[in-house]
Each structure stands twice: as C-alpha cells, then as structure tokens.
Amino acid sequence: MGLSSVVKLVIGISALLVIAFPAYAHHPSGGAISTTFMEGFLSGLGHPIIGFDHLVFVISVGLLASTVARGFWIPIVFVSTALVGTGLHLMMVNIPMVEVVISASVLVSGILLAKLEKPGTAIIIVLAGIAGLFHGYAYGEAIIGATAVPLAAYLAGFTLIQAIISLIAFKVATKAMKPSVSYPDFLRLAGYIAVGAGMAFMAASF
C-alpha cells in the first residue's frame, strides 16, 4: 500500500469517526444504573467495546505488546490501572480533561505502532499505566450509584473483556512477527488507523 493510499485511508476513517462520534454513547445500558450481577457484568463487558476510543486503544495496547521485549506487561499494567481509575471516579476524585487524555492516548498509541523504532518498554508501560487511569475513570461514570454486587460484576466485566481483546491482538501480532518477516505492514497500518481515530476523538473532545 502506497503512502498516499494510507493517508487517504486515515483521513477517511477520521472523517467518519468525527461524523459518528456525537451519536455514539459511552454508557452500555443507556444511562440506567445496573441493579443485578448480570446487568453489571454485561455493562462492564460492553463499555470497552461500544466506546470506540477505548476499543481502539485496547487493541493498540495488545499490538504494541508484541513489538517490544517483555511487552506482555503493557496490557497487564493498563488493565490494572484502569481499575484504579474507576476507583478514583467512585471516590469522587476529580480528574480534569479525561476525554482529551483518552483521545491523546489513542493518538500516541498509533504513533508508536506506526514507528519502526520504539522507546524502551518501561516508557511504554508507564504511558499505558497513565492511560489506564483515564480510561478507567471514564468507565466509572457508568456504574456510579450501583450497589456492591453489580459494581463488582461491572469491574470484572470490563477487566475481563480488555484482557481478552488485548490478548487476541497480542497473539495475532506475535504470529505475524516471524523471524523471516520484517516489521509487518499491518502493524503500521493499524498505527495509521489509530492515529486517524485519535485525531478524530481529539477533535470531538473539544
């Protein structure tokens, strides 16, 4: 794929996401508070999927994990700090510019994927940890006011689905990273797409 084609693809995806963004909702249950274990669990499973900014980042985290040594720590730290971020929201800790930082995290993950040379694993882990706090904080909005059982189920749901998605992305990318193959084009393409998505989310967050 030529550079011009990639640029057109990124611009097209960005435009579509900007158009679609106002219609997409972060709340899996349409604003209703979960009252049962199953409602909480399904809401937790759904949030990182219907929230396209979260979904793009979780996939990017899994792909990035395949490109650096000890990369498996990247999704582990992200998923863990997302729980902390949700806890901060539930404790009514005010964190400003959440959507802006989430959008920026998608953009940065795309840049890292598109680049052949990566920063050290520790740096990426720190970035993933910071991003996790903000993504998790956003997840917390959907469960405020719930009792302990649906709350615990919600936490389990979004933790499980993020782990599964990032693991699948990691496995797919790892299989593509064969010794005889240079940096796979699909990883660069995924990076360009994430950059386009991040630009779109960033524009919509202001």
Short mmCIF file of C-alpha atoms in Angstrom, two decimals:
data_model
loop_
_atom_site.label_atom_id
_atom_site.label_comp_id
_atom_site.label_asym_id
_atom_site.label_seq_id
_atom_site.Cartn_x
_atom_site.Cartn_y
_atom_site.Cartn_z
CA MET A 1 0.00 0.00 0.00
CA GLY A 2 1.42 3.36 -1.05
CA LEU A 3 1.81 6.27 1.30
CA SER A 4 -0.89 8.28 -0.46
CA SER A 5 -3.35 5.42 -0.07
CA VAL A 6 -2.58 5.17 3.64
CA VAL A 7 -3.06 8.92 4.08
CA LYS A 8 -6.40 8.77 2.28
CA LEU A 9 -7.45 5.85 4.45
CA VAL A 10 -6.54 7.67 7.64
CA ILE A 11 -8.33 10.84 6.56
CA GLY A 12 -11.41 8.86 5.56
CA ILE A 13 -11.57 7.00 8.85
CA SER A 14 -11.01 10.22 10.78
CA ALA A 15 -13.86 11.93 8.94
CA LEU A 16 -16.22 9.02 9.53
CA LEU A 17 -15.38 8.91 13.23
CA VAL A 18 -15.87 12.65 13.64
CA ILE A 19 -19.29 12.35 11.99
CA ALA A 20 -20.25 9.30 14.05
CA PHE A 21 -18.83 10.47 17.37
CA PRO A 22 -21.81 12.55 18.56
CA ALA A 23 -24.10 9.57 18.07
CA TYR A 24 -22.01 7.09 19.99
CA ALA A 25 -22.57 6.66 23.70
CA HIS A 26 -20.20 5.58 26.44
CA HIS A 27 -22.95 4.17 28.63
CA PRO A 28 -23.63 0.49 27.76
CA SER A 29 -27.05 0.41 29.46
CA GLY A 30 -28.30 3.69 28.06
CA GLY A 31 -27.85 5.58 31.31
CA ALA A 32 -29.69 3.13 33.56
CA ILE A 33 -27.94 2.01 36.75
CA SER A 34 -27.16 -1.72 36.88
CA THR A 35 -29.04 -3.44 39.71
CA THR A 36 -28.06 -7.11 39.32
CA PHE A 37 -24.86 -9.08 38.88
CA MET A 38 -25.67 -9.89 35.25
CA GLU A 39 -26.56 -6.30 34.37
CA GLY A 40 -23.31 -5.10 35.91
CA PHE A 41 -21.26 -7.79 34.19
CA LEU A 42 -22.79 -7.20 30.76
CA SER A 43 -22.39 -3.45 31.18
CA GLY A 44 -18.73 -3.99 32.02
CA LEU A 45 -18.25 -6.23 29.00
CA GLY A 46 -19.92 -3.70 26.75
CA HIS A 47 -18.26 -0.45 27.76
CA PRO A 48 -14.80 -1.07 26.24
CA ILE A 49 -16.46 -2.34 23.05
CA ILE A 50 -19.10 0.30 22.34
CA GLY A 51 -16.68 3.00 23.44
CA PHE A 52 -14.65 3.14 20.22
CA ASP A 53 -11.91 5.24 21.79
CA HIS A 54 -11.44 2.56 24.45
CA LEU A 55 -11.64 -0.26 21.91
CA VAL A 56 -9.03 1.23 19.58
CA PHE A 57 -6.65 1.79 22.48
CA VAL A 58 -7.10 -1.69 23.96
CA ILE A 59 -6.37 -3.26 20.56
CA SER A 60 -3.35 -0.98 20.13
CA VAL A 61 -2.05 -2.00 23.56
CA GLY A 62 -2.15 -5.66 22.57
CA LEU A 63 -0.43 -4.97 19.26
CA LEU A 64 2.25 -2.84 20.91
CA ALA A 65 2.93 -5.59 23.42
CA SER A 66 4.09 -7.82 20.58
CA THR A 67 6.69 -5.35 19.33
CA VAL A 68 8.93 -4.91 22.39
CA ALA A 69 10.71 -7.13 24.89
CA ARG A 70 8.58 -8.05 27.92
CA GLY A 71 5.70 -6.34 26.19
CA PHE A 72 3.16 -8.51 27.98
CA TRP A 73 3.48 -6.08 30.91
CA ILE A 74 1.91 -3.31 28.82
CA PRO A 75 -1.67 -4.70 28.81
CA ILE A 76 -1.28 -6.01 32.36
CA VAL A 77 -0.41 -2.55 33.66
CA PHE A 78 -3.10 -0.88 31.56
CA VAL A 79 -5.86 -3.20 32.78
CA SER A 80 -4.68 -2.84 36.39
CA THR A 81 -4.54 0.95 36.38
CA ALA A 82 -7.95 1.09 34.68
CA LEU A 83 -9.34 -0.48 37.85
CA VAL A 84 -7.58 2.20 39.89
CA GLY A 85 -9.01 4.91 37.64
CA THR A 86 -12.53 3.58 38.13
CA GLY A 87 -11.93 3.55 41.87
CA LEU A 88 -10.88 7.19 41.78
CA HIS A 89 -14.11 8.10 39.99
CA LEU A 90 -16.19 6.17 42.51
CA MET A 91 -14.40 8.04 45.31
CA MET A 92 -15.45 11.28 43.60
CA VAL A 93 -11.85 12.32 42.89
CA ASN A 94 -11.97 14.98 40.19
CA ILE A 95 -9.66 14.33 37.24
CA PRO A 96 -9.83 17.02 34.54
CA MET A 97 -9.64 16.63 30.76
CA VAL A 98 -10.42 12.91 30.83
CA GLU A 99 -11.71 12.67 27.26
CA VAL A 100 -8.83 14.77 25.94
CA VAL A 101 -6.25 12.49 27.55
CA ILE A 102 -8.08 9.37 26.36
CA SER A 103 -8.08 10.75 22.81
CA ALA A 104 -4.39 11.63 23.14
CA SER A 105 -3.65 8.09 24.33
CA VAL A 106 -5.21 6.67 21.17
CA LEU A 107 -3.17 9.08 19.05
CA VAL A 108 0.10 8.25 20.83
CA SER A 109 -0.53 4.51 20.63
CA GLY A 110 -0.99 4.88 16.88
CA ILE A 111 2.24 6.83 16.52
CA LEU A 112 4.13 4.17 18.49
CA LEU A 113 2.67 1.39 16.35
CA ALA A 114 3.50 3.17 13.10
CA LYS A 115 7.11 3.82 14.12
CA LEU A 116 9.65 1.09 13.48
CA GLU A 117 11.88 2.26 16.34
CA LYS A 118 10.15 2.13 19.70
CA PRO A 119 11.07 3.77 23.02
CA GLY A 120 12.04 1.45 25.85
CA THR A 121 9.47 -1.00 27.18
CA ALA A 122 9.45 0.78 30.54
CA ILE A 123 8.41 4.05 28.90
CA ILE A 124 5.54 2.38 27.04
CA ILE A 125 4.45 0.66 30.26
CA VAL A 126 4.38 4.00 32.10
CA LEU A 127 2.36 5.57 29.27
CA ALA A 128 -0.06 2.62 29.31
CA GLY A 129 -0.42 2.96 33.07
CA ILE A 130 -1.26 6.65 32.83
CA ALA A 131 -3.72 5.96 30.03
CA GLY A 132 -5.32 3.22 32.11
CA LEU A 133 -6.12 5.70 34.89
CA PHE A 134 -8.04 7.92 32.48
CA HIS A 135 -9.79 5.11 30.59
CA GLY A 136 -10.77 3.57 33.92
CA TYR A 137 -12.00 6.91 35.22
CA ALA A 138 -14.31 7.12 32.20
CA TYR A 139 -15.56 3.58 32.84
CA GLY A 140 -16.55 4.63 36.35
CA GLU A 141 -19.20 7.02 35.06
CA ALA A 142 -21.44 4.12 34.00
CA ILE A 143 -21.60 2.46 37.42
CA ILE A 144 -21.91 5.40 39.85
CA GLY A 145 -24.80 4.77 42.22
CA ALA A 146 -24.77 0.98 41.86
CA THR A 147 -24.66 -1.35 44.85
CA ALA A 148 -21.73 -3.65 45.65
CA VAL A 149 -22.81 -6.71 43.63
CA PRO A 150 -23.39 -5.05 40.22
CA LEU A 151 -20.36 -2.83 40.86
CA ALA A 152 -18.09 -5.83 41.39
CA ALA A 153 -19.59 -7.53 38.34
CA TYR A 154 -19.01 -4.39 36.25
CA LEU A 155 -15.36 -4.23 37.29
CA ALA A 156 -14.93 -7.92 36.48
CA GLY A 157 -16.64 -7.48 33.12
CA PHE A 158 -14.56 -4.62 31.77
CA THR A 159 -11.35 -6.12 33.16
CA LEU A 160 -12.06 -9.46 31.50
CA ILE A 161 -13.02 -8.05 28.11
CA GLN A 162 -9.98 -5.76 27.97
CA ALA A 163 -7.70 -8.67 28.84
CA ILE A 164 -9.30 -10.84 26.14
CA ILE A 165 -9.17 -8.16 23.43
CA SER A 166 -5.56 -7.21 24.14
CA LEU A 167 -4.55 -10.89 24.32
CA ILE A 168 -6.13 -11.64 20.94
CA ALA A 169 -4.38 -8.62 19.40
CA PHE A 170 -1.10 -9.72 21.00
CA LYS A 171 -1.43 -13.29 19.69
CA VAL A 172 -2.31 -12.17 16.16
CA ALA A 173 0.61 -9.75 16.03
CA THR A 174 3.03 -12.24 17.58
CA LYS A 175 2.23 -14.81 14.89
CA ALA A 176 2.87 -12.17 12.24
CA MET A 177 6.24 -11.25 13.79
CA LYS A 178 8.14 -14.19 12.32
CA PRO A 179 11.95 -14.10 12.27
CA SER A 180 11.97 -14.05 8.49
CA VAL A 181 9.50 -11.17 8.23
CA SER A 182 10.33 -7.51 8.74
CA TYR A 183 8.05 -5.24 10.76
CA PRO A 184 4.61 -6.28 9.46
CA ASP A 185 2.80 -3.77 7.27
CA PHE A 186 -0.46 -4.49 9.08
CA LEU A 187 1.03 -3.12 12.32
CA ARG A 188 1.98 0.11 10.56
CA LEU A 189 -1.49 0.26 9.04
CA ALA A 190 -3.06 -0.32 12.45
CA GLY A 191 -0.91 2.53 13.73
CA TYR A 192 -2.09 4.87 10.97
CA ILE A 193 -5.70 3.95 11.70
CA ALA A 194 -5.21 4.60 15.42
CA VAL A 195 -3.62 7.96 14.61
CA GLY A 196 -6.62 8.86 12.46
CA ALA A 197 -9.01 7.72 15.17
CA GLY A 198 -7.09 9.64 17.82
CA MET A 199 -7.24 12.81 15.73
CA ALA A 200 -10.99 12.36 15.31
CA PHE A 201 -11.59 11.73 19.00
CA MET A 202 -9.37 14.66 19.90
CA ALA A 203 -11.32 16.99 17.62
CA ALA A 204 -14.62 15.80 19.11
CA SER A 205 -13.42 16.21 22.70
CA PHE A 206 -13.11 20.00 22.47
#
